[in-house]
PDB file of C-alpha atoms in Angstrom:
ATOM      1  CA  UNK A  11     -18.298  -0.947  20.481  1.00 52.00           C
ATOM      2  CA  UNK A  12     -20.035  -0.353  16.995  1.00 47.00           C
ATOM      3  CA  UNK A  13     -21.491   2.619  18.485  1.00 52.00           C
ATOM      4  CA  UNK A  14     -18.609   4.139  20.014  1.00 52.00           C
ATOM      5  CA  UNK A  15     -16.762   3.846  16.681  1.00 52.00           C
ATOM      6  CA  UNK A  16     -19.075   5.786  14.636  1.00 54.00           C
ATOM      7  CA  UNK A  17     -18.854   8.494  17.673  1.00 51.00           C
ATOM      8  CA  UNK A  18     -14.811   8.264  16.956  1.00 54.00           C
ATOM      9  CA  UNK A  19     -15.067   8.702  13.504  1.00 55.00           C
ATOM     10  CA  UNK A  20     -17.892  11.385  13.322  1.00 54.00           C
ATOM     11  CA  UNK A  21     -16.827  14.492  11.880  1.00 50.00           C
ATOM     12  CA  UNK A  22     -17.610  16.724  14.525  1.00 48.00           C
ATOM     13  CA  UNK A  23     -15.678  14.648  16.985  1.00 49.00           C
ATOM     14  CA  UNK A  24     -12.879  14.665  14.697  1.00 49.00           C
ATOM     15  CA  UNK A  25     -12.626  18.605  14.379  1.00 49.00           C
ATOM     16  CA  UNK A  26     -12.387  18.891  18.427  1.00 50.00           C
ATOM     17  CA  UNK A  27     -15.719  18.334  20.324  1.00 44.00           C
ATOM     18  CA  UNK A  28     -13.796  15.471  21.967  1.00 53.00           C
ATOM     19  CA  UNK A  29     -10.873  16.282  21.887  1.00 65.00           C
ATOM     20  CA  UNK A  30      -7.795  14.817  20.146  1.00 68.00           C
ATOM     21  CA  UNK A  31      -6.301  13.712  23.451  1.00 73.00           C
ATOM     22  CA  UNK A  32      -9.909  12.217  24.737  1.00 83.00           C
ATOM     23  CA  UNK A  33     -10.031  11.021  20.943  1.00 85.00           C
ATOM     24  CA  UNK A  34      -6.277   9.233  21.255  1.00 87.00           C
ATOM     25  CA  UNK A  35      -7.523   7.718  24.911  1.00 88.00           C
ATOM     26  CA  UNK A  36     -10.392   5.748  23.665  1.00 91.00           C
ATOM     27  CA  UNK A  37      -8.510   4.821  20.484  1.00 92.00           C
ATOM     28  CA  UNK A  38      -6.081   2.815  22.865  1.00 93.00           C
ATOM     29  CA  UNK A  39      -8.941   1.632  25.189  1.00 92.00           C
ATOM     30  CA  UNK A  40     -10.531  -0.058  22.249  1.00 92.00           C
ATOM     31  CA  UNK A  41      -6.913  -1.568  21.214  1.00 93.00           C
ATOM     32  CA  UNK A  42      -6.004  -2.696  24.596  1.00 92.00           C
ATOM     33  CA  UNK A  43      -9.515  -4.316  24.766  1.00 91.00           C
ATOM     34  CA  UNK A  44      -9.355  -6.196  21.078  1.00 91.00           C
ATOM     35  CA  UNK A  45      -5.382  -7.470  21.606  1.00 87.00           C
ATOM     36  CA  UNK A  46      -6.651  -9.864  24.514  1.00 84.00           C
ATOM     37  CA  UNK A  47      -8.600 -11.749  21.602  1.00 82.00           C
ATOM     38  CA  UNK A  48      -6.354 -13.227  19.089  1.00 76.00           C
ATOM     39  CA  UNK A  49      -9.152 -13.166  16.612  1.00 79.00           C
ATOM     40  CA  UNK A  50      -9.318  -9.075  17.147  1.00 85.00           C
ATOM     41  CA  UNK A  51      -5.398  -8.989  16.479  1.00 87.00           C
ATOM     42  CA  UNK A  52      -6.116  -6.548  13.219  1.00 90.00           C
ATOM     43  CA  UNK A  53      -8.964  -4.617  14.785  1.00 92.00           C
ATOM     44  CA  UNK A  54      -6.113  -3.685  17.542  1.00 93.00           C
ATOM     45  CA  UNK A  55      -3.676  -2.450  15.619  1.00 95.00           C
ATOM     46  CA  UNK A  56      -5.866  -0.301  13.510  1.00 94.00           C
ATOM     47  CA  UNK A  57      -7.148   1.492  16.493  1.00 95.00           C
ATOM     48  CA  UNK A  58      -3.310   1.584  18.201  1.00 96.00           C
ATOM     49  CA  UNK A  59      -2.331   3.525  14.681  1.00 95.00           C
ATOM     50  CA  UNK A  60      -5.638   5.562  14.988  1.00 94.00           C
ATOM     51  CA  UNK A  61      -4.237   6.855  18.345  1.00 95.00           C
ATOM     52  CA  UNK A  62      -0.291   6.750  17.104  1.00 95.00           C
ATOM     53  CA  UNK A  63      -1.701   9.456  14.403  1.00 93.00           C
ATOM     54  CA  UNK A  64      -3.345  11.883  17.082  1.00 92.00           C
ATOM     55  CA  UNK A  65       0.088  12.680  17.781  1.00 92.00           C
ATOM     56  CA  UNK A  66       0.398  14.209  14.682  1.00 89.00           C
ATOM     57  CA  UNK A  67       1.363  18.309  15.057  1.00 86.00           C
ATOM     58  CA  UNK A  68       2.175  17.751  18.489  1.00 89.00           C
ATOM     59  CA  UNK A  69       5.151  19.358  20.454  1.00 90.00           C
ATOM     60  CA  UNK A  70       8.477  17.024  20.910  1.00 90.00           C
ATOM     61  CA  UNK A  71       6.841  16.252  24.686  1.00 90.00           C
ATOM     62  CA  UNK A  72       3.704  15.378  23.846  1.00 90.00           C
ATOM     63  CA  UNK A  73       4.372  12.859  21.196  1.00 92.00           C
ATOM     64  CA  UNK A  74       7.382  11.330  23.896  1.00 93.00           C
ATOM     65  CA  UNK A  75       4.538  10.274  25.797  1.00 93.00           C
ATOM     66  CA  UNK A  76       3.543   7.770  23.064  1.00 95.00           C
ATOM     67  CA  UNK A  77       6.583   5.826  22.704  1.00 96.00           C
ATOM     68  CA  UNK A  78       5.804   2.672  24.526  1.00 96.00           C
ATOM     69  CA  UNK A  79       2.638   2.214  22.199  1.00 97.00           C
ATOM     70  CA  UNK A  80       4.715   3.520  18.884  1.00 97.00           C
ATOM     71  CA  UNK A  81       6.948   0.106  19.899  1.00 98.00           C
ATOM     72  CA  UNK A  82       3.907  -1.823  20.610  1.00 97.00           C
ATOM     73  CA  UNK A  83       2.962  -1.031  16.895  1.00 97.00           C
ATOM     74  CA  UNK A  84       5.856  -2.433  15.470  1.00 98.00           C
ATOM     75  CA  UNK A  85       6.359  -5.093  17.687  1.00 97.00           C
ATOM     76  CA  UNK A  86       2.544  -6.138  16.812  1.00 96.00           C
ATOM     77  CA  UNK A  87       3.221  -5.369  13.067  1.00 97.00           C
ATOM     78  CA  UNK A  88       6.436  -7.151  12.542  1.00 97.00           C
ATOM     79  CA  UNK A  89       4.758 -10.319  14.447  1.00 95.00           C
ATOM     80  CA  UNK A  90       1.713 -10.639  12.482  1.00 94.00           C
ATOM     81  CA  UNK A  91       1.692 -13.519   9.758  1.00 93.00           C
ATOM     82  CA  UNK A  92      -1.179 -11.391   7.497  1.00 92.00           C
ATOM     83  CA  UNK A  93       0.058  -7.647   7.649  1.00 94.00           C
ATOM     84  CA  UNK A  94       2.156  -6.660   5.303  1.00 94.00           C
ATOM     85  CA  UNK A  95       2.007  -2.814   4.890  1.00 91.00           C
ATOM     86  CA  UNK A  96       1.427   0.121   6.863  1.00 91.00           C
ATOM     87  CA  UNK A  97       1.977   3.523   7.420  1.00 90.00           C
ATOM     88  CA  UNK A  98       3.706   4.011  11.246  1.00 94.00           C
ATOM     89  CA  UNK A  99       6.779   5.055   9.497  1.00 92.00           C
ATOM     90  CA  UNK A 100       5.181   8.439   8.343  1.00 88.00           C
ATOM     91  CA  UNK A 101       3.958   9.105  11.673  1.00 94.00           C
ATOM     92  CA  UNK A 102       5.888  11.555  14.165  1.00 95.00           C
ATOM     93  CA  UNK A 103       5.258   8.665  17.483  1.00 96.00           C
ATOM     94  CA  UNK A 104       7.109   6.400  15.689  1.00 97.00           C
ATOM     95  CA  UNK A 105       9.630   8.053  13.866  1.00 96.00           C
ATOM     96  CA  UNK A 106      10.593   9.747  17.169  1.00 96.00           C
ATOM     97  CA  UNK A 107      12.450   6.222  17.565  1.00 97.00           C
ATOM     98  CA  UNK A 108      14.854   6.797  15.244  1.00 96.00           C
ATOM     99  CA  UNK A 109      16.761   8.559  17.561  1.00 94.00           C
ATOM    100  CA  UNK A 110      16.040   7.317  21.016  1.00 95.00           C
ATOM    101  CA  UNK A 111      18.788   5.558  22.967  1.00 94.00           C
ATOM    102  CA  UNK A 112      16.686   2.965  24.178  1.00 95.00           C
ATOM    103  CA  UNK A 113      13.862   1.949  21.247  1.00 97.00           C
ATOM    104  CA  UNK A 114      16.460   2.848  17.933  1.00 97.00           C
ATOM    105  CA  UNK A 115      16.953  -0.806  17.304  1.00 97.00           C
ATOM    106  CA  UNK A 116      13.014  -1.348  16.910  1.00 98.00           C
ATOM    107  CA  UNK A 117      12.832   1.277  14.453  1.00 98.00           C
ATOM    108  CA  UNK A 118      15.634   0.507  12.616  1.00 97.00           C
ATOM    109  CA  UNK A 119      13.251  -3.647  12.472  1.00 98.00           C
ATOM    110  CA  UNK A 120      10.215  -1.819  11.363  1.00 97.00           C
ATOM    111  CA  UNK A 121      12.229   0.158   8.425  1.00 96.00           C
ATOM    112  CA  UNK A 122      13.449  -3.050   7.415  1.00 97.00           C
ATOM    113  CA  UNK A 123      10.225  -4.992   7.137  1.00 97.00           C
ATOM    114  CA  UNK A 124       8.914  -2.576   5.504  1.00 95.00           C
ATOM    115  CA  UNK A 125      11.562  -0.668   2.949  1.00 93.00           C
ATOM    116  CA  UNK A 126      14.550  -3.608   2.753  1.00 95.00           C
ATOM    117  CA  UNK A 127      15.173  -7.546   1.618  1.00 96.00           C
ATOM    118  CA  UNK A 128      15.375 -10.313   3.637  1.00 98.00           C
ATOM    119  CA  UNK A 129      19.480  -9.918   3.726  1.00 97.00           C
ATOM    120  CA  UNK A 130      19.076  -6.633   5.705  1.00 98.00           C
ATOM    121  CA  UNK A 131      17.026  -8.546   8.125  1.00 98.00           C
ATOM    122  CA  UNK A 132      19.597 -11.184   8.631  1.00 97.00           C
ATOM    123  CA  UNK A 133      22.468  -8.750   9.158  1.00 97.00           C
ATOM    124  CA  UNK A 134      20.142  -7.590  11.737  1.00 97.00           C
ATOM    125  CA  UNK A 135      19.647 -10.738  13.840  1.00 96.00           C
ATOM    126  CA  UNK A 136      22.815 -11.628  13.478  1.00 95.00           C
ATOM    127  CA  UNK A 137      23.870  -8.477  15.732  1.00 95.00           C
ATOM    128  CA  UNK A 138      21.027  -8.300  17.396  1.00 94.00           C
ATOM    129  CA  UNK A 139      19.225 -11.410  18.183  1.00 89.00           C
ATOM    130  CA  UNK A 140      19.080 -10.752  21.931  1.00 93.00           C
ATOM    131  CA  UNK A 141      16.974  -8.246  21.196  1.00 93.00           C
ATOM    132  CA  UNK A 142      14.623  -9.697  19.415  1.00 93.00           C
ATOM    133  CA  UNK A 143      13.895 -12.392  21.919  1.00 93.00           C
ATOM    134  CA  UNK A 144      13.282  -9.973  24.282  1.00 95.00           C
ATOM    135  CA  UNK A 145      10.474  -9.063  22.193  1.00 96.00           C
ATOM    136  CA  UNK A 146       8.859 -12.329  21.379  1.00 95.00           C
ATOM    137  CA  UNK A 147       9.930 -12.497  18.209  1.00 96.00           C
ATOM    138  CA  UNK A 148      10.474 -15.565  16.472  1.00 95.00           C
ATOM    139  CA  UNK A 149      13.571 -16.198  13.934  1.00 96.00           C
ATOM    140  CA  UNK A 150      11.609 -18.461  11.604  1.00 96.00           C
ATOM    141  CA  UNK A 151       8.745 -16.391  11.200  1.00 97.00           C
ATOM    142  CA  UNK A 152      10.573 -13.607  10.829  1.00 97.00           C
ATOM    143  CA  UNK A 153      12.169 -14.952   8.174  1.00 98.00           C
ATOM    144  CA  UNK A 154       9.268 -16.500   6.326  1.00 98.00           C
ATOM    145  CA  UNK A 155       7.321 -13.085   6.598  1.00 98.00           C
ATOM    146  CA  UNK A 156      10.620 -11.395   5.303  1.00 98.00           C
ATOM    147  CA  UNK A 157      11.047 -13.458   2.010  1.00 98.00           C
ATOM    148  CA  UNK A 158       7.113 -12.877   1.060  1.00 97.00           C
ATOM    149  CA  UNK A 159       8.155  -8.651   1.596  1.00 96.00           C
ATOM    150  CA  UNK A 160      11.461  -9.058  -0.316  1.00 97.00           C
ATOM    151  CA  UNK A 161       8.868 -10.627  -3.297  1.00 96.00           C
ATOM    152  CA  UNK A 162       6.712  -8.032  -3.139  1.00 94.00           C
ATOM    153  CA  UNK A 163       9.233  -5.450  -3.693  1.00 93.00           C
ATOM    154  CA  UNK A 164      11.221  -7.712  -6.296  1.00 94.00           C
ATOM    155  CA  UNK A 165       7.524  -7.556  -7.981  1.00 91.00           C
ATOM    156  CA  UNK A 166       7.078  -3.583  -7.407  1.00 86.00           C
ATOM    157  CA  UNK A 167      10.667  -2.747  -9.358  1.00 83.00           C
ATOM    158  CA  UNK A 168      11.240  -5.411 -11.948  1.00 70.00           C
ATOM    159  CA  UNK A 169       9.072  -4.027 -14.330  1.00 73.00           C
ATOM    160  CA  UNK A 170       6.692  -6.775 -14.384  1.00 83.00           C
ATOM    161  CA  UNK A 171       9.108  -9.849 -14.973  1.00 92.00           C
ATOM    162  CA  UNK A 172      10.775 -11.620 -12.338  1.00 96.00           C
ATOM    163  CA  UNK A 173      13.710 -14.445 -13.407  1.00 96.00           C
ATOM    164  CA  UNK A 174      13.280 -17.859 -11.214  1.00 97.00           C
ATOM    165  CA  UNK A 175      17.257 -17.202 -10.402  1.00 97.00           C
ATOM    166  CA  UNK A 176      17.036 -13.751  -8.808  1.00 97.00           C
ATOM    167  CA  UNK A 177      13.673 -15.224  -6.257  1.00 97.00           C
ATOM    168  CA  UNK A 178      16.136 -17.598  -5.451  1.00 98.00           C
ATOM    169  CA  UNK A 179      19.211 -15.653  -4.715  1.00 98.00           C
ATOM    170  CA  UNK A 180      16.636 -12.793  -3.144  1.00 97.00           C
ATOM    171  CA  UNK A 181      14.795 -15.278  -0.899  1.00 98.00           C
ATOM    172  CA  UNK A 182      17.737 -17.699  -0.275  1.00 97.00           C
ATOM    173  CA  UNK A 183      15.748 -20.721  -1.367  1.00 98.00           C
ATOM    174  CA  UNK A 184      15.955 -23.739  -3.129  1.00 97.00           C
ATOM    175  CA  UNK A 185      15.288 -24.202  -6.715  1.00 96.00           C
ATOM    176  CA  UNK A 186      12.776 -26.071  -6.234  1.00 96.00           C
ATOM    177  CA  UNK A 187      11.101 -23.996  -3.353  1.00 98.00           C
ATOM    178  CA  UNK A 188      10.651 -20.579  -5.788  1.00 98.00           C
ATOM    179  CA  UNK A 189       7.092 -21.386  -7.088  1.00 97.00           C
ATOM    180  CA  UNK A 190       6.281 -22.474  -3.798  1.00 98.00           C
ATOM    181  CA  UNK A 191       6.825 -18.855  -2.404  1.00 98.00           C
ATOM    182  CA  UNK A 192       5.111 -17.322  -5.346  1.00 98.00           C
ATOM    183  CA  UNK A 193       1.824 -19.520  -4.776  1.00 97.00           C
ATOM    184  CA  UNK A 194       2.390 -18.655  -1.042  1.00 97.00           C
ATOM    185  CA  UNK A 195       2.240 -14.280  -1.782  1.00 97.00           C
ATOM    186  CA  UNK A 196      -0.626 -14.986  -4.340  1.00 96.00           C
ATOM    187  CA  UNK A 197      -2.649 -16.967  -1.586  1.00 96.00           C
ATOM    188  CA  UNK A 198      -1.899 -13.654   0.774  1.00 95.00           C
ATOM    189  CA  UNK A 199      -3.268 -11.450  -1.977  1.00 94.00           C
ATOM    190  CA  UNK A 200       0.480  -9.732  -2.408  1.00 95.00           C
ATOM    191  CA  UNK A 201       0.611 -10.419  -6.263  1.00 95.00           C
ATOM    192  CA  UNK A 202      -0.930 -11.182  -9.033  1.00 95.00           C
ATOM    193  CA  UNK A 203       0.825 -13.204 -11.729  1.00 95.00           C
ATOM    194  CA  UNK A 204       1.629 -16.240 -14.102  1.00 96.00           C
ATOM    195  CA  UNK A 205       4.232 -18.536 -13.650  1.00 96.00           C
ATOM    196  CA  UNK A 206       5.950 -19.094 -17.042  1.00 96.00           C
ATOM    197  CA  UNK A 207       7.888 -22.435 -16.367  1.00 95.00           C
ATOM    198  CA  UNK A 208       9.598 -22.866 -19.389  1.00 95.00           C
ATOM    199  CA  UNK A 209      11.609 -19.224 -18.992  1.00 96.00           C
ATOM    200  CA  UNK A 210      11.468 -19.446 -15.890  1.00 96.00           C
ATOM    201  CA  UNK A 211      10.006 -16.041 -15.310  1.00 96.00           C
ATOM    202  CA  UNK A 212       7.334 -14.790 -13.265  1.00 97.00           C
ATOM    203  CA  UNK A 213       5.111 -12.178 -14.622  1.00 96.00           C
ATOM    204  CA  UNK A 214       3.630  -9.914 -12.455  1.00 95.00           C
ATOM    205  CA  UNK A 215       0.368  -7.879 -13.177  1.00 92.00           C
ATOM    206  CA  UNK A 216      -0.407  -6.314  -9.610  1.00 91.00           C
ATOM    207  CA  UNK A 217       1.693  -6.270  -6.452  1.00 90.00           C
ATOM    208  CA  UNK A 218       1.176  -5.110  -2.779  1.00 88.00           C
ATOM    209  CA  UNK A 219       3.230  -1.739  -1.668  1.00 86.00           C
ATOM    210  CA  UNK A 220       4.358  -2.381   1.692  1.00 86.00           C
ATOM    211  CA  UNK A 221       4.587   1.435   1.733  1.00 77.00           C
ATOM    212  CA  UNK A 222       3.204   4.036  -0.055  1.00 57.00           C
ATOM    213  CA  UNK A 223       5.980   7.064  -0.083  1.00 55.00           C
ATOM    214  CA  UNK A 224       7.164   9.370  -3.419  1.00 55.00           C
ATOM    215  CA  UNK A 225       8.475   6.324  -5.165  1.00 54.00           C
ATOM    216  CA  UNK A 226       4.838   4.931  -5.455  1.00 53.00           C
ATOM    217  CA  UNK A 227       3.233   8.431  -6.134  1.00 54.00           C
ATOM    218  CA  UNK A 228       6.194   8.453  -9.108  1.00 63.00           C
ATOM    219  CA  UNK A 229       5.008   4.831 -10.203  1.00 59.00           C
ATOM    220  CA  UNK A 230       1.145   5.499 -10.216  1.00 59.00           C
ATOM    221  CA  UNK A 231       1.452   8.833 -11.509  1.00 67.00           C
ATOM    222  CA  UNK A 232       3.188   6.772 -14.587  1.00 66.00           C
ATOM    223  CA  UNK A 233       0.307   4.438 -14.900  1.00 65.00           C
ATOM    224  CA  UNK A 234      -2.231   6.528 -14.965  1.00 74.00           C
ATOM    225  CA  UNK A 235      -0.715   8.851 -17.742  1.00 73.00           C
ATOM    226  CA  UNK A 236      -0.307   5.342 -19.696  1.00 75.00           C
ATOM    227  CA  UNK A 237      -3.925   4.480 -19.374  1.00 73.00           C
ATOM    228  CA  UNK A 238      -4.994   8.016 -20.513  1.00 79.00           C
ATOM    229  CA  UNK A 239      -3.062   7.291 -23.316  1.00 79.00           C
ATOM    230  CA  UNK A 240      -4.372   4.046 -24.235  1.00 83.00           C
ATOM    231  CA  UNK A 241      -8.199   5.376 -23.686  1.00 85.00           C
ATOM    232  CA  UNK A 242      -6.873   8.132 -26.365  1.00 80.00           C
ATOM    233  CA  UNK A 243      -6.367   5.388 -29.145  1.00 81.00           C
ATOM    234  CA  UNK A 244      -8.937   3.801 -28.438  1.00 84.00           C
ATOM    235  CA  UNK A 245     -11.347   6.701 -28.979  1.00 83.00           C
ATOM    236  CA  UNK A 246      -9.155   7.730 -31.844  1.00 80.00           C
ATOM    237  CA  UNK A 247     -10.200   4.132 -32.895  1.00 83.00           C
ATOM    238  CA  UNK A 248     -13.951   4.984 -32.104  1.00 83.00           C
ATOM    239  CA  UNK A 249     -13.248   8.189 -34.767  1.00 76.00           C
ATOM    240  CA  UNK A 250     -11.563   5.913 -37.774  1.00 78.00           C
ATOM    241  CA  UNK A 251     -14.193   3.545 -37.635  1.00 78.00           C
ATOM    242  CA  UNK A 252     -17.389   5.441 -37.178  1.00 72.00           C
ATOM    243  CA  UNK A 253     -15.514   8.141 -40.416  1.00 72.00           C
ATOM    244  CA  UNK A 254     -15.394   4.416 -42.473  1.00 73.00           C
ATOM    245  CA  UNK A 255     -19.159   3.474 -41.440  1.00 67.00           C
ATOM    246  CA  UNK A 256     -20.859   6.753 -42.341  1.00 65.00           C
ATOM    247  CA  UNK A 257     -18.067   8.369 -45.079  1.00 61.00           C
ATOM    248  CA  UNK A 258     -20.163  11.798 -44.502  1.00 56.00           C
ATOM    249  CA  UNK A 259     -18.122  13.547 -41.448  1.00 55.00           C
ATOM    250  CA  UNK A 260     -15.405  13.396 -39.393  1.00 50.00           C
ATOM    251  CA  UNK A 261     -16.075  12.544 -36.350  1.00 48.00           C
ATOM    252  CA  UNK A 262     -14.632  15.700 -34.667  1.00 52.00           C
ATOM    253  CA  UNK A 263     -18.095  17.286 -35.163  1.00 54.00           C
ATOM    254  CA  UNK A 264     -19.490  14.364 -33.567  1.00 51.00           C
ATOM    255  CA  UNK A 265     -17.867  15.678 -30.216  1.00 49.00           C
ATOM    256  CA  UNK A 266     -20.054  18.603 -30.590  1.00 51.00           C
ATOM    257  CA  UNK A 267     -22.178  16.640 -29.016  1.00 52.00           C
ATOM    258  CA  UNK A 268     -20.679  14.988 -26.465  1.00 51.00           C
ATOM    259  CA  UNK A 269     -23.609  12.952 -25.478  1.00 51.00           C
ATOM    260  CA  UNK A 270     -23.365  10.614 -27.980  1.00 47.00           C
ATOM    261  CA  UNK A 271     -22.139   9.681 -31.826  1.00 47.00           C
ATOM    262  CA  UNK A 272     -25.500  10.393 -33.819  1.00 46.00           C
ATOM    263  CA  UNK A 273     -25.700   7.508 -36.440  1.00 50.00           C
ATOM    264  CA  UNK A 274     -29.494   7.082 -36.499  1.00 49.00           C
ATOM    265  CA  UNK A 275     -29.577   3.164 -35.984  1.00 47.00           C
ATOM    266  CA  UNK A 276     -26.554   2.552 -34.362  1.00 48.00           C
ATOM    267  CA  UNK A 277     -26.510   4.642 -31.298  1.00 46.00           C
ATOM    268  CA  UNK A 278     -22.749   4.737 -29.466  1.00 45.00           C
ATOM    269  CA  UNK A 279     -22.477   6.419 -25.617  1.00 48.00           C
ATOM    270  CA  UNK A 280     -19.046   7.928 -25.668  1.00 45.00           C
ATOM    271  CA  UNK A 281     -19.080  10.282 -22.000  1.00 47.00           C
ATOM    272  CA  UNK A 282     -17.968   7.258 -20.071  1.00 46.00           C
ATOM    273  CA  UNK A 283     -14.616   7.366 -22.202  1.00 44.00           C
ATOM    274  CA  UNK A 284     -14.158  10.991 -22.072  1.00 46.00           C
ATOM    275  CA  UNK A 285     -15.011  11.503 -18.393  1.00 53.00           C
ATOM    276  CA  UNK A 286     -12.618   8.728 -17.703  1.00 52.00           C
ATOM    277  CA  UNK A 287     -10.034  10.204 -19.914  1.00 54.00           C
ATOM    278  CA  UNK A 288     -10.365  13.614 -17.920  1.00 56.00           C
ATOM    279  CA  UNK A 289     -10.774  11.950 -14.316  1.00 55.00           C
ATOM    280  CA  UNK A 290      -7.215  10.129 -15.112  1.00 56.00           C
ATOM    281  CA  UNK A 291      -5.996  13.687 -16.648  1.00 57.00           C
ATOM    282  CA  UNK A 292      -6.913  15.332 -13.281  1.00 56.00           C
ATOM    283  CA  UNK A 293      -5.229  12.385 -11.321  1.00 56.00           C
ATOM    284  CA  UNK A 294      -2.371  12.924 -13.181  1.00 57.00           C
ATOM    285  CA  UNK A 295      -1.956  16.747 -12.580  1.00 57.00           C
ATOM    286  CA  UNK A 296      -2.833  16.141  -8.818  1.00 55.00           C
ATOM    287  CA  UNK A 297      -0.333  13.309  -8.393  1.00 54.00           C
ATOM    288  CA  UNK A 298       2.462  16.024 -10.463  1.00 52.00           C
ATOM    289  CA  UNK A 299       1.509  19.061  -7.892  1.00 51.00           C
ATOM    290  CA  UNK A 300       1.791  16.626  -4.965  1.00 48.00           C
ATOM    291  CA  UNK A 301      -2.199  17.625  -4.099  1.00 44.00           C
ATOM    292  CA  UNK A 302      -3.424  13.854  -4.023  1.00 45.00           C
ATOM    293  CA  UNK A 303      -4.940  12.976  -0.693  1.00 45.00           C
ATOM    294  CA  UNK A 304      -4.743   9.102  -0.162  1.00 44.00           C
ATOM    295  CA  UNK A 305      -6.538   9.209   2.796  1.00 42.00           C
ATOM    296  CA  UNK A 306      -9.505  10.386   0.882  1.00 39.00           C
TER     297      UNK A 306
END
């Protein structure tokens, strides 16, 4: 199987010795294999999204023939306990559902889960709970997996602080459930934060995005520019102090030498500031010209 993979993912097989339709086949051979073993749940559903994405560029027919797996893909997603992002809504096999008579519904589940709160869900099963039945899918968990996605996206546009009253209202919990749900998405690796009990706030320093679309692109974009600007001061720092220590130069001629500040005894590396400085500057302009490739 480890074998076979590395043929998959080879570079020549990729540009079209294979095939993309021989490619997509094996993809979903491997998946079909790994679902029949619980343990291989993850391992399936990357390699049914590996062969959801050789769709990608192809005519309205071809993708139609993927539908059945594109539904598989959510049906799989929405279901598992320890997946909580994903990219099938970017890709042409699934979206394709948006409009079908038959498999709408199933989108409309998966664009929940993954861009929506757990009231959207509700609404949803209250209209529709037939449906999900027919699927396999369980109310409860549903439900439990909702409120940890409606945290993570409290945490992604509450700039960092998150009151006690609006996980409760978001969530529909219990008072006295609310740091019970935060521990829960900080044992799944969805956030990082502190609890601060006697504001009852929560403070978030890192969150999972369930998606990664413009919004996100916007967000990190933002970030990045902020950390240029806080490497800035701190070489600007580097400059004041070394100007204080010696009282000979500025230290604008020491960046004629970029290798390092030349104090004789003291000897300071500066390239890993500036080359992080420009590597954020260039992430920056990509990100603003929409030339970032996540993939890579």
């Amino acid at each position: 199987m480890f074998n076979l993979y590395n043929l998959l993912e080879n570079p020549y097989s990729r540009n079209g010795i294979l095939g993309f339709r021989i490619r997509g086949n094996l993809f979903l051979t491997i998946s079909n294999i790994l679902k029949e073993s619980k343990s291989s749940a993850k391992d399936s559903f990357k390699f049914l999204t590996k062969y959801l994405a050789t769709f990608s560029g192809e005519d309205a027919y071809t993708v139609g023939e993927a539908k059945e797996e594109a539904v598989r893909a959510i049906i799989e997603f929405v279901k598992a306990p320890d997946m909580f992002q994903c990219d099938l809504l970017d890709m042409p096999a699934v979206a394709q559902l948006e409009k079908d008579a038959k498999y709408a519904l199933v989108y409309q589940l998966l664009k929940i889960f993954l861009t929506q709160r757990l009231d959207a869900y509700l609404d949803f099963d209250a209209a529709n709970s037939t449906l999900l039945k027919s699927y396999g899918l369980v109310h409860e968990d549903c439900i439990a997996k909702m409120r940890l996605m409606s945290l993570v996206d409290l945490a992604s546009v509450e700039s960092g602080q998150i009151s006690y009253a609006l996980i409760k209202d978001t969530l529909s919990i219990n008072d006295d459930e609310v740091e019970m749900w935060v521990v829960k998405a900080i044992t799944a690796k969805l956030i990082d934060c502190k609890m601060d009990q006697m504001n009852e706030i929560v403070i978030v320093s890192r969150c999972t995005e369930r998606v990664f679309g413009q919004r996100q692109w916007q967000s990190l974009r933002s970030k990045l520019a902020t950390w240029r600007g806080n490497i800035a001061n701190v070489i600007s720092t580097i400059q004041a102090n070394k100007i204080t220590e010696d009282g000979t130069q500025a230290i604008g001629n020491e960046f004629e030498d970029p290798s390092l500040f030349s104090d004789g005894s003291d000897m300071v590396e500066i390239p890993s500031y500036i080359s992080f400085n420009s590597l954020l500057f260039e992430l920056e302009a990509s990100l603003c010209h929409g030339k970032f490739d996540r993939d890579k």
